[in-house]
Amino acid sequence: EGQLVESGGGLVQPGGSLRLSCTASGLTVKTYYMQWVRQVPGKGLVWVSHINGPGSTTRYADSVKGRFTISRDNAKNTLFLQMNSLEVEDTGVYYCVREVDDFDVWGQGTMVTVSS
Amino acid sequence: QAGLTQPPSVSRDLRQTATLTCTGNSDNVGNQGAAWLQQHQGHPPKLLSYRTNKRPSGVSERVSASRSGNTASLTITGLQPEDEADYYCSAWDSSLSAWVFGGGTKLTVL
């Protein structure tokens, strides 16, 4: 069965940067929108960004515009999220999601903690 | 970005029916329909319904979804202990060009 596996999370100071990756295996993703969704443990889901299959269309939540960049490498079945100028409020589990039938496949998530 | 409105908690007895609601506006739920997700603690969300009332393969027939105006609903019949979870709605907002989520409803099966 296909899956999405995120990596790249960790502890970073405010103002720092991290790059998240999401690799698909046994799953077709290159023709579909892919997205990132954040969740503070114990709290609700927050949409962060998505990108279309060719990578030519990207959209972002207002809270991350100008700081985060979503991209993809379809040859490697990999989605990325470059996060710069990180803020404490960016803390949470970041899920990679395939946007077929709205949200059909979710990864297990990678934890990002922004703290001094 | 404005979110969708869900009641924080709902409690129902075992084998009864629960209906969860999600209220948005004409730019999101009223226009695009809603998706519903179930999340058990410590696990990623799971898609239960999409495009207002479509059920993915593998999701129980006890689950159904609908929409009336700007409010989407998720109904679960014959409640079982495993239905106890957090439920989130989401919709594409054509005005914001962004996905919006509800705050989630914690369903307790008594």
PDB file of C-alpha atoms in Angstrom:
ATOM      1  CA  GLU A   1       0.000   0.000   0.000  1.00  0.00           C
ATOM      2  CA  GLY A   2       1.315   3.441  -0.898  1.00  0.00           C
ATOM      3  CA  GLN A   3       2.490   5.892   1.669  1.00  0.00           C
ATOM      4  CA  LEU A   4       3.871   9.366   2.266  1.00  0.00           C
ATOM      5  CA  VAL A   5       6.867   9.766   4.585  1.00  0.00           C
ATOM      6  CA  GLU A   6       7.874  13.164   5.955  1.00  0.00           C
ATOM      7  CA  SER A   7      11.293  14.098   7.291  1.00  0.00           C
ATOM      8  CA  GLY A   8      13.343  17.142   8.211  1.00  0.00           C
ATOM      9  CA  GLY A   9      11.599  18.284  11.371  1.00  0.00           C
ATOM     10  CA  GLY A  10      13.434  19.268  14.523  1.00  0.00           C
ATOM     11  CA  LEU A  11      14.165  21.999  17.037  1.00  0.00           C
ATOM     12  CA  VAL A  12      15.084  25.419  15.688  1.00  0.00           C
ATOM     13  CA  GLN A  13      15.411  28.883  17.201  1.00  0.00           C
ATOM     14  CA  PRO A  14      13.081  31.724  16.219  1.00  0.00           C
ATOM     15  CA  GLY A  15      14.327  33.294  13.004  1.00  0.00           C
ATOM     16  CA  GLY A  16      15.900  30.050  11.850  1.00  0.00           C
ATOM     17  CA  SER A  17      15.179  27.812   8.865  1.00  0.00           C
ATOM     18  CA  LEU A  18      14.194  24.218   8.191  1.00  0.00           C
ATOM     19  CA  ARG A  19      13.480  22.232   5.039  1.00  0.00           C
ATOM     20  CA  LEU A  20      10.860  19.513   5.219  1.00  0.00           C
ATOM     21  CA  SER A  21      10.677  16.665   2.727  1.00  0.00           C
ATOM     22  CA  CYS A  22       7.915  14.220   1.884  1.00  0.00           C
ATOM     23  CA  THR A  23       8.634  11.153  -0.212  1.00  0.00           C
ATOM     24  CA  ALA A  24       5.919   9.053  -1.815  1.00  0.00           C
ATOM     25  CA  SER A  25       6.337   5.325  -2.282  1.00  0.00           C
ATOM     26  CA  GLY A  26       3.916   2.982  -4.003  1.00  0.00           C
ATOM     27  CA  LEU A  27       1.705   5.976  -4.679  1.00  0.00           C
ATOM     28  CA  THR A  28       1.148   8.186  -7.722  1.00  0.00           C
ATOM     29  CA  VAL A  29       1.626  11.828  -6.815  1.00  0.00           C
ATOM     30  CA  LYS A  30       3.235  13.591  -9.767  1.00  0.00           C
ATOM     31  CA  THR A  31      -0.038  14.499 -11.468  1.00  0.00           C
ATOM     32  CA  TYR A  32      -1.792  15.660  -8.326  1.00  0.00           C
ATOM     33  CA  TYR A  33      -1.859  18.667  -6.049  1.00  0.00           C
ATOM     34  CA  MET A  34       0.086  18.048  -2.838  1.00  0.00           C
ATOM     35  CA  GLN A  35      -0.212  20.024   0.362  1.00  0.00           C
ATOM     36  CA  TRP A  36       1.188  20.656   3.827  1.00  0.00           C
ATOM     37  CA  VAL A  37      -1.065  20.831   6.872  1.00  0.00           C
ATOM     38  CA  ARG A  38       0.116  21.752  10.390  1.00  0.00           C
ATOM     39  CA  GLN A  39      -1.236  20.646  13.742  1.00  0.00           C
ATOM     40  CA  VAL A  40      -0.143  21.714  17.196  1.00  0.00           C
ATOM     41  CA  PRO A  41      -0.438  18.555  19.348  1.00  0.00           C
ATOM     42  CA  GLY A  42      -3.844  18.555  20.982  1.00  0.00           C
ATOM     43  CA  LYS A  43      -5.107  21.356  18.727  1.00  0.00           C
ATOM     44  CA  GLY A  44      -6.794  21.644  15.338  1.00  0.00           C
ATOM     45  CA  LEU A  45      -5.604  21.365  11.745  1.00  0.00           C
ATOM     46  CA  VAL A  46      -4.227  24.368   9.881  1.00  0.00           C
ATOM     47  CA  TRP A  47      -3.677  24.431   6.126  1.00  0.00           C
ATOM     48  CA  VAL A  48      -0.222  25.718   5.174  1.00  0.00           C
ATOM     49  CA  SER A  49       0.311  25.424   1.424  1.00  0.00           C
ATOM     50  CA  HIS A  50      -0.282  23.410  -1.739  1.00  0.00           C
ATOM     51  CA  ILE A  51       1.274  22.946  -5.159  1.00  0.00           C
ATOM     52  CA  ASN A  52      -0.092  21.556  -8.413  1.00  0.00           C
ATOM     53  CA  GLY A  53       1.309  18.563 -10.283  1.00  0.00           C
ATOM     54  CA  PRO A  54       3.734  20.413 -12.597  1.00  0.00           C
ATOM     55  CA  GLY A  55       4.780  22.770  -9.791  1.00  0.00           C
ATOM     56  CA  SER A  56       3.599  25.852 -11.655  1.00  0.00           C
ATOM     57  CA  THR A  57       0.862  26.869  -9.191  1.00  0.00           C
ATOM     58  CA  THR A  58       1.466  27.401  -5.483  1.00  0.00           C
ATOM     59  CA  ARG A  59      -0.704  28.892  -2.759  1.00  0.00           C
ATOM     60  CA  TYR A  60      -0.041  29.695   0.870  1.00  0.00           C
ATOM     61  CA  ALA A  61      -1.872  30.532   4.076  1.00  0.00           C
ATOM     62  CA  ASP A  62      -1.536  34.225   4.922  1.00  0.00           C
ATOM     63  CA  SER A  63       0.432  33.360   8.062  1.00  0.00           C
ATOM     64  CA  VAL A  64       3.327  31.848   6.067  1.00  0.00           C
ATOM     65  CA  LYS A  65       3.350  33.929   2.874  1.00  0.00           C
ATOM     66  CA  GLY A  66       6.774  35.318   2.126  1.00  0.00           C
ATOM     67  CA  ARG A  67       8.450  32.965   4.618  1.00  0.00           C
ATOM     68  CA  PHE A  68       7.639  29.440   3.358  1.00  0.00           C
ATOM     69  CA  THR A  69       8.200  28.007  -0.117  1.00  0.00           C
ATOM     70  CA  ILE A  70       6.634  24.802  -1.380  1.00  0.00           C
ATOM     71  CA  SER A  71       8.238  22.885  -4.242  1.00  0.00           C
ATOM     72  CA  ARG A  72       8.419  19.371  -5.679  1.00  0.00           C
ATOM     73  CA  ASP A  73      10.717  17.038  -7.583  1.00  0.00           C
ATOM     74  CA  ASN A  74       8.451  14.712  -9.524  1.00  0.00           C
ATOM     75  CA  ALA A  75      11.369  12.606 -10.751  1.00  0.00           C
ATOM     76  CA  LYS A  76      12.033  11.734  -7.104  1.00  0.00           C
ATOM     77  CA  ASN A  77       8.378  11.656  -5.996  1.00  0.00           C
ATOM     78  CA  THR A  78       9.299  14.220  -3.359  1.00  0.00           C
ATOM     79  CA  LEU A  79       7.571  17.306  -1.972  1.00  0.00           C
ATOM     80  CA  PHE A  80       9.431  20.023  -0.069  1.00  0.00           C
ATOM     81  CA  LEU A  81       8.632  22.874   2.284  1.00  0.00           C
ATOM     82  CA  GLN A  82      11.373  25.442   2.837  1.00  0.00           C
ATOM     83  CA  MET A  83      10.586  27.326   6.038  1.00  0.00           C
ATOM     84  CA  ASN A  84      12.482  30.562   6.737  1.00  0.00           C
ATOM     85  CA  SER A  85      12.160  33.227   9.435  1.00  0.00           C
ATOM     86  CA  LEU A  86      10.489  30.674  11.664  1.00  0.00           C
ATOM     87  CA  GLU A  87       8.250  31.894  14.483  1.00  0.00           C
ATOM     88  CA  VAL A  88       7.143  30.193  17.701  1.00  0.00           C
ATOM     89  CA  GLU A  89       3.659  29.983  16.182  1.00  0.00           C
ATOM     90  CA  ASP A  90       4.993  27.720  13.409  1.00  0.00           C
ATOM     91  CA  THR A  91       5.479  24.941  15.952  1.00  0.00           C
ATOM     92  CA  GLY A  92       3.544  21.758  15.242  1.00  0.00           C
ATOM     93  CA  VAL A  93       3.359  18.464  13.409  1.00  0.00           C
ATOM     94  CA  TYR A  94       3.586  19.005   9.659  1.00  0.00           C
ATOM     95  CA  TYR A  95       1.645  16.533   7.550  1.00  0.00           C
ATOM     96  CA  CYS A  96       2.170  15.936   3.859  1.00  0.00           C
ATOM     97  CA  VAL A  97      -1.156  15.257   2.106  1.00  0.00           C
ATOM     98  CA  ARG A  98      -2.123  14.108  -1.365  1.00  0.00           C
ATOM     99  CA  GLU A  99      -4.943  16.303  -2.629  1.00  0.00           C
ATOM    100  CA  VAL A 100      -7.031  13.718  -4.431  1.00  0.00           C
ATOM    101  CA  ASP A 101     -10.685  13.579  -3.373  1.00  0.00           C
ATOM    102  CA  ASP A 102      -9.743  16.575  -1.240  1.00  0.00           C
ATOM    103  CA  PHE A 103      -7.364  14.858   1.254  1.00  0.00           C
ATOM    104  CA  ASP A 104      -7.086  11.178   0.445  1.00  0.00           C
ATOM    105  CA  VAL A 105      -3.610  10.197   1.736  1.00  0.00           C
ATOM    106  CA  TRP A 106      -1.787  11.585   4.776  1.00  0.00           C
ATOM    107  CA  GLY A 107       1.745  10.997   5.976  1.00  0.00           C
ATOM    108  CA  GLN A 108       2.573  10.305   9.622  1.00  0.00           C
ATOM    109  CA  GLY A 109       3.903  13.842  10.093  1.00  0.00           C
ATOM    110  CA  THR A 110       7.168  15.413  11.214  1.00  0.00           C
ATOM    111  CA  MET A 111       7.451  17.585  14.331  1.00  0.00           C
ATOM    112  CA  VAL A 112       8.795  21.129  14.108  1.00  0.00           C
ATOM    113  CA  THR A 113       9.539  22.967  17.337  1.00  0.00           C
ATOM    114  CA  VAL A 114      10.466  26.644  17.219  1.00  0.00           C
ATOM    115  CA  SER A 115      11.822  27.709  20.571  1.00  0.00           C
ATOM    116  CA  SER A 116      14.708  29.598  22.108  1.00  0.00           C
TER     117      SER A 116
ATOM    118  CA  GLN B   1      -7.840  33.208   7.496  1.00  0.00           C
ATOM    119  CA  ALA B   2     -11.379  32.659   8.786  1.00  0.00           C
ATOM    120  CA  GLY B   3     -12.176  29.067   9.598  1.00  0.00           C
ATOM    121  CA  LEU B   4     -15.289  26.923   9.649  1.00  0.00           C
ATOM    122  CA  THR B   5     -17.387  26.587  12.801  1.00  0.00           C
ATOM    123  CA  GLN B   6     -17.833  23.233  14.528  1.00  0.00           C
ATOM    124  CA  PRO B   7     -19.198  22.490  18.019  1.00  0.00           C
ATOM    125  CA  PRO B   8     -16.269  21.578  20.307  1.00  0.00           C
ATOM    126  CA  SER B   9     -17.866  18.394  21.611  1.00  0.00           C
ATOM    127  CA  VAL B  10     -20.743  15.978  21.068  1.00  0.00           C
ATOM    128  CA  SER B  11     -21.685  12.994  23.249  1.00  0.00           C
ATOM    129  CA  ARG B  12     -23.989  10.143  22.277  1.00  0.00           C
ATOM    130  CA  ASP B  13     -24.790   6.698  23.623  1.00  0.00           C
ATOM    131  CA  LEU B  14     -23.480   3.501  22.116  1.00  0.00           C
ATOM    132  CA  ARG B  15     -25.493   2.358  19.064  1.00  0.00           C
ATOM    133  CA  GLN B  16     -27.179   5.756  18.751  1.00  0.00           C
ATOM    134  CA  THR B  17     -26.758   8.294  15.921  1.00  0.00           C
ATOM    135  CA  ALA B  18     -24.521  11.358  15.989  1.00  0.00           C
ATOM    136  CA  THR B  19     -24.788  14.278  13.587  1.00  0.00           C
ATOM    137  CA  LEU B  20     -21.889  16.719  13.520  1.00  0.00           C
ATOM    138  CA  THR B  21     -22.214  20.135  11.905  1.00  0.00           C
ATOM    139  CA  CYS B  22     -19.842  22.507  10.157  1.00  0.00           C
ATOM    140  CA  THR B  23     -20.848  26.051   9.228  1.00  0.00           C
ATOM    141  CA  GLY B  24     -19.073  28.209   6.699  1.00  0.00           C
ATOM    142  CA  ASN B  25     -20.203  30.717   4.095  1.00  0.00           C
ATOM    143  CA  SER B  26     -21.017  31.000   0.414  1.00  0.00           C
ATOM    144  CA  ASP B  27     -17.322  31.128  -0.532  1.00  0.00           C
ATOM    145  CA  ASN B  28     -16.496  27.762   0.970  1.00  0.00           C
ATOM    146  CA  VAL B  29     -19.048  25.222   2.221  1.00  0.00           C
ATOM    147  CA  GLY B  30     -21.941  26.805   0.354  1.00  0.00           C
ATOM    148  CA  ASN B  31     -20.085  26.780  -2.948  1.00  0.00           C
ATOM    149  CA  GLN B  32     -17.455  24.044  -2.839  1.00  0.00           C
ATOM    150  CA  GLY B  33     -18.914  21.530  -0.409  1.00  0.00           C
ATOM    151  CA  ALA B  34     -16.962  20.061   2.486  1.00  0.00           C
ATOM    152  CA  ALA B  35     -14.684  17.186   3.357  1.00  0.00           C
ATOM    153  CA  TRP B  36     -14.724  15.364   6.683  1.00  0.00           C
ATOM    154  CA  LEU B  37     -11.766  13.852   8.485  1.00  0.00           C
ATOM    155  CA  GLN B  38     -11.533  11.566  11.513  1.00  0.00           C
ATOM    156  CA  GLN B  39      -8.522  11.628  13.811  1.00  0.00           C
ATOM    157  CA  HIS B  40      -7.754   9.274  16.645  1.00  0.00           C
ATOM    158  CA  GLN B  41      -5.248  10.496  19.195  1.00  0.00           C
ATOM    159  CA  GLY B  42      -1.665   9.970  18.103  1.00  0.00           C
ATOM    160  CA  HIS B  43      -2.599   9.230  14.498  1.00  0.00           C
ATOM    161  CA  PRO B  44      -2.860  11.308  11.324  1.00  0.00           C
ATOM    162  CA  PRO B  45      -6.328  12.266  10.076  1.00  0.00           C
ATOM    163  CA  LYS B  46      -8.285   9.862   7.878  1.00  0.00           C
ATOM    164  CA  LEU B  47     -10.633  10.976   5.098  1.00  0.00           C
ATOM    165  CA  LEU B  48     -14.262  10.010   5.757  1.00  0.00           C
ATOM    166  CA  SER B  49     -16.084  12.025   3.119  1.00  0.00           C
ATOM    167  CA  TYR B  50     -15.223  14.403   0.273  1.00  0.00           C
ATOM    168  CA  ARG B  51     -17.003  16.777  -2.096  1.00  0.00           C
ATOM    169  CA  THR B  52     -19.955  17.063   0.253  1.00  0.00           C
ATOM    170  CA  ASN B  53     -21.189  13.473   0.239  1.00  0.00           C
ATOM    171  CA  LYS B  54     -18.724  11.097  -1.434  1.00  0.00           C
ATOM    172  CA  ARG B  55     -17.448   8.242   0.717  1.00  0.00           C
ATOM    173  CA  PRO B  56     -13.975   6.786  -0.006  1.00  0.00           C
ATOM    174  CA  SER B  57     -13.696   3.030  -0.388  1.00  0.00           C
ATOM    175  CA  GLY B  58     -13.131   1.326   2.940  1.00  0.00           C
ATOM    176  CA  VAL B  59     -15.127   3.852   4.968  1.00  0.00           C
ATOM    177  CA  SER B  60     -18.047   2.341   6.864  1.00  0.00           C
ATOM    178  CA  GLU B  61     -21.532   2.626   5.378  1.00  0.00           C
ATOM    179  CA  ARG B  62     -22.593   3.940   8.794  1.00  0.00           C
ATOM    180  CA  VAL B  63     -20.990   7.232   7.771  1.00  0.00           C
ATOM    181  CA  SER B  64     -22.804   9.703   5.523  1.00  0.00           C
ATOM    182  CA  ALA B  65     -22.440  13.394   4.773  1.00  0.00           C
ATOM    183  CA  SER B  66     -24.645  16.127   3.375  1.00  0.00           C
ATOM    184  CA  ARG B  67     -24.960  19.877   2.987  1.00  0.00           C
ATOM    185  CA  SER B  68     -27.730  22.413   3.388  1.00  0.00           C
ATOM    186  CA  GLY B  69     -26.824  25.922   2.368  1.00  0.00           C
ATOM    187  CA  ASN B  70     -23.621  26.945   4.147  1.00  0.00           C
ATOM    188  CA  THR B  71     -23.753  24.090   6.663  1.00  0.00           C
ATOM    189  CA  ALA B  72     -22.278  20.644   6.119  1.00  0.00           C
ATOM    190  CA  SER B  73     -23.212  17.654   8.255  1.00  0.00           C
ATOM    191  CA  LEU B  74     -21.638  14.293   9.031  1.00  0.00           C
ATOM    192  CA  THR B  75     -23.904  11.545  10.363  1.00  0.00           C
ATOM    193  CA  ILE B  76     -22.651   8.363  12.002  1.00  0.00           C
ATOM    194  CA  THR B  77     -25.268   5.717  12.792  1.00  0.00           C
ATOM    195  CA  GLY B  78     -24.999   2.750  15.166  1.00  0.00           C
ATOM    196  CA  LEU B  79     -22.191   4.382  17.164  1.00  0.00           C
ATOM    197  CA  GLN B  80     -19.346   2.074  18.168  1.00  0.00           C
ATOM    198  CA  PRO B  81     -16.498   2.646  20.659  1.00  0.00           C
ATOM    199  CA  GLU B  82     -14.060   3.101  17.768  1.00  0.00           C
ATOM    200  CA  ASP B  83     -16.059   6.092  16.528  1.00  0.00           C
ATOM    201  CA  GLU B  84     -14.824   8.072  19.530  1.00  0.00           C
ATOM    202  CA  ALA B  85     -12.386  10.528  17.932  1.00  0.00           C
ATOM    203  CA  ASP B  86     -11.914  14.100  16.772  1.00  0.00           C
ATOM    204  CA  TYR B  87     -13.726  15.087  13.577  1.00  0.00           C
ATOM    205  CA  TYR B  88     -12.694  17.964  11.318  1.00  0.00           C
ATOM    206  CA  CYS B  89     -14.428  19.535   8.364  1.00  0.00           C
ATOM    207  CA  SER B  90     -12.654  21.406   5.611  1.00  0.00           C
ATOM    208  CA  ALA B  91     -13.564  23.262   2.450  1.00  0.00           C
ATOM    209  CA  TRP B  92     -11.829  25.135  -0.347  1.00  0.00           C
ATOM    210  CA  ASP B  93     -12.471  28.863   0.009  1.00  0.00           C
ATOM    211  CA  SER B  94     -12.711  30.441  -3.429  1.00  0.00           C
ATOM    212  CA  SER B  95     -12.367  33.971  -2.016  1.00  0.00           C
ATOM    213  CA  LEU B  96      -9.217  33.225  -0.008  1.00  0.00           C
ATOM    214  CA  SER B  97      -7.828  30.704  -2.534  1.00  0.00           C
ATOM    215  CA  ALA B  98      -7.021  28.530   0.442  1.00  0.00           C
ATOM    216  CA  TRP B  99      -8.301  25.481   2.276  1.00  0.00           C
ATOM    217  CA  VAL B 100     -10.005  26.290   5.576  1.00  0.00           C
ATOM    218  CA  PHE B 101     -10.630  23.905   8.458  1.00  0.00           C
ATOM    219  CA  GLY B 102     -13.096  23.800  11.294  1.00  0.00           C
ATOM    220  CA  GLY B 103     -11.795  23.740  14.845  1.00  0.00           C
ATOM    221  CA  GLY B 104     -12.841  20.117  15.258  1.00  0.00           C
ATOM    222  CA  THR B 105     -15.505  18.253  17.229  1.00  0.00           C
ATOM    223  CA  LYS B 106     -14.601  15.685  19.867  1.00  0.00           C
ATOM    224  CA  LEU B 107     -17.144  12.849  19.666  1.00  0.00           C
ATOM    225  CA  THR B 108     -17.588  10.864  22.853  1.00  0.00           C
ATOM    226  CA  VAL B 109     -19.439   7.536  22.737  1.00  0.00           C
ATOM    227  CA  LEU B 110     -20.983   6.833  26.129  1.00  0.00           C
TER     228      LEU B 110
END
